[in-house]
CSV table of C-alpha atoms in Angstrom, one decimal:
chain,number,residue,atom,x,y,z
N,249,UNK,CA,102.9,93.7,96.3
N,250,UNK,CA,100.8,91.1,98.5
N,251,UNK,CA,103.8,89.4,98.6
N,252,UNK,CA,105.4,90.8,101.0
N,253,UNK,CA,107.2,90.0,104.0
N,254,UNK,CA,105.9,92.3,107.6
N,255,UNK,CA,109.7,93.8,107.7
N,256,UNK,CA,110.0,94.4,103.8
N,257,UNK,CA,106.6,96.5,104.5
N,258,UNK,CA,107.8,98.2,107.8
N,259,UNK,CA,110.6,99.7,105.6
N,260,UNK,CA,108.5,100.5,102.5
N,261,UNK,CA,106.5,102.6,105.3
N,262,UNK,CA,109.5,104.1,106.5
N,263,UNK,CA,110.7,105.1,103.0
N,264,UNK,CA,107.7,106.5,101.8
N,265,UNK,CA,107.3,108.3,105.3
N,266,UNK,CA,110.5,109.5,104.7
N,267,UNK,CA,109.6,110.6,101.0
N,268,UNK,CA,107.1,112.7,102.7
N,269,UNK,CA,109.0,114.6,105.1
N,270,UNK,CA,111.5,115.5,102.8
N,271,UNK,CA,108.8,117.1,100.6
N,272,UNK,CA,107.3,118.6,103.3
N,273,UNK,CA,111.0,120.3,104.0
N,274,UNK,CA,111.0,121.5,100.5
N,275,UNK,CA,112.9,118.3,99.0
N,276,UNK,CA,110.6,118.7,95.4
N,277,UNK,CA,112.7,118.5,92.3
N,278,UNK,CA,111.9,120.1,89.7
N,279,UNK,CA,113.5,120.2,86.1
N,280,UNK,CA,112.3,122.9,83.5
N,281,UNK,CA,112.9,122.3,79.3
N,282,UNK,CA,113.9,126.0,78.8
N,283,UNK,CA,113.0,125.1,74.6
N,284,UNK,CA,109.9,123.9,75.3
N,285,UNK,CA,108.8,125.7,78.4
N,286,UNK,CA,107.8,122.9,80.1
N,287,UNK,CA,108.1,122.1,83.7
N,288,UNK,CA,108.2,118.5,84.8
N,289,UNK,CA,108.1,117.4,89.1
N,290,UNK,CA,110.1,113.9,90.1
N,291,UNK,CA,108.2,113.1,92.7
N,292,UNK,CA,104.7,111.7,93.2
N,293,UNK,CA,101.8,113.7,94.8
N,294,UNK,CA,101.3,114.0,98.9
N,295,UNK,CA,97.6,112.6,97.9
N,296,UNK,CA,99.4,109.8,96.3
N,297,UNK,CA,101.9,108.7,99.1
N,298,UNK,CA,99.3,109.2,102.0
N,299,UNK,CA,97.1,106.7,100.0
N,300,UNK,CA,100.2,104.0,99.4
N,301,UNK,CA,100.8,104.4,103.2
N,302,UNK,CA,97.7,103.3,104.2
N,303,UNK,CA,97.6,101.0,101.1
N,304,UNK,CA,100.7,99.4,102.9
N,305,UNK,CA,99.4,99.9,106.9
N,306,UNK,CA,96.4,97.9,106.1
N,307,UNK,CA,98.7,95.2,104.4
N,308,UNK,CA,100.7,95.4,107.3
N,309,UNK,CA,97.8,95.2,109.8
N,310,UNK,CA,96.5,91.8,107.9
N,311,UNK,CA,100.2,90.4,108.1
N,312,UNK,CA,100.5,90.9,111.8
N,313,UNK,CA,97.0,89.3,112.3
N,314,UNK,CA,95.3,92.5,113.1
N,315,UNK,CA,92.8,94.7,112.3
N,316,UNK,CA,93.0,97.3,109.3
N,317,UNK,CA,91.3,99.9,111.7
N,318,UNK,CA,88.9,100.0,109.2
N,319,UNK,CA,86.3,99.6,111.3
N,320,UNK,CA,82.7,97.4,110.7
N,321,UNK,CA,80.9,97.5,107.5
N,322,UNK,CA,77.4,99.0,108.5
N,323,UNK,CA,74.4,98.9,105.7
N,324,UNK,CA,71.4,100.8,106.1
N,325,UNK,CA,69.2,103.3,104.2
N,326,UNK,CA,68.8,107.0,104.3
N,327,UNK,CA,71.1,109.3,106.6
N,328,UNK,CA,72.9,108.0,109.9
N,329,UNK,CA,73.9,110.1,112.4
């Protein structure tokens, strides 16, 4: 997937937003085996998506010659506050 172009990942953001909002609106699918009893979902996770769309925003970031909004790496010992 680092092999992709800053518009192929604008729309992969888009879909997967889009994926999102139609679960949010109740678009899960659900199919249930009525001999086996089992229950089976189409559609990945919310935990999943949120992490592929910042998976791709930081991709996105680093093709547009910005920051991931990451922010800096800090190293010390004991608690920080």
């Amino acid at each position: 997937m680092a092999d992709m172009t800053l518009a192929e990942c604008d729309a992969a953001i888009a879909e997967l937003r889009a994926v999102k909002r139609s679960r949010l609106l109740g678009g899960v699918r659900t199919r249930t085996d009525y001999v086996s009893g089992g229950v089976s979902k189409e559609f990945a996770t919310m935990l999943e998506i949120d992490g592929e769309i910042a998976r791709l925003e930081v991709l996105r970031a680093r093709l547009n010659g910005g920051s991931s909004g990451g922010g800096p790496i800090r190293i010390g010992f004991g608690p920080r506050i």
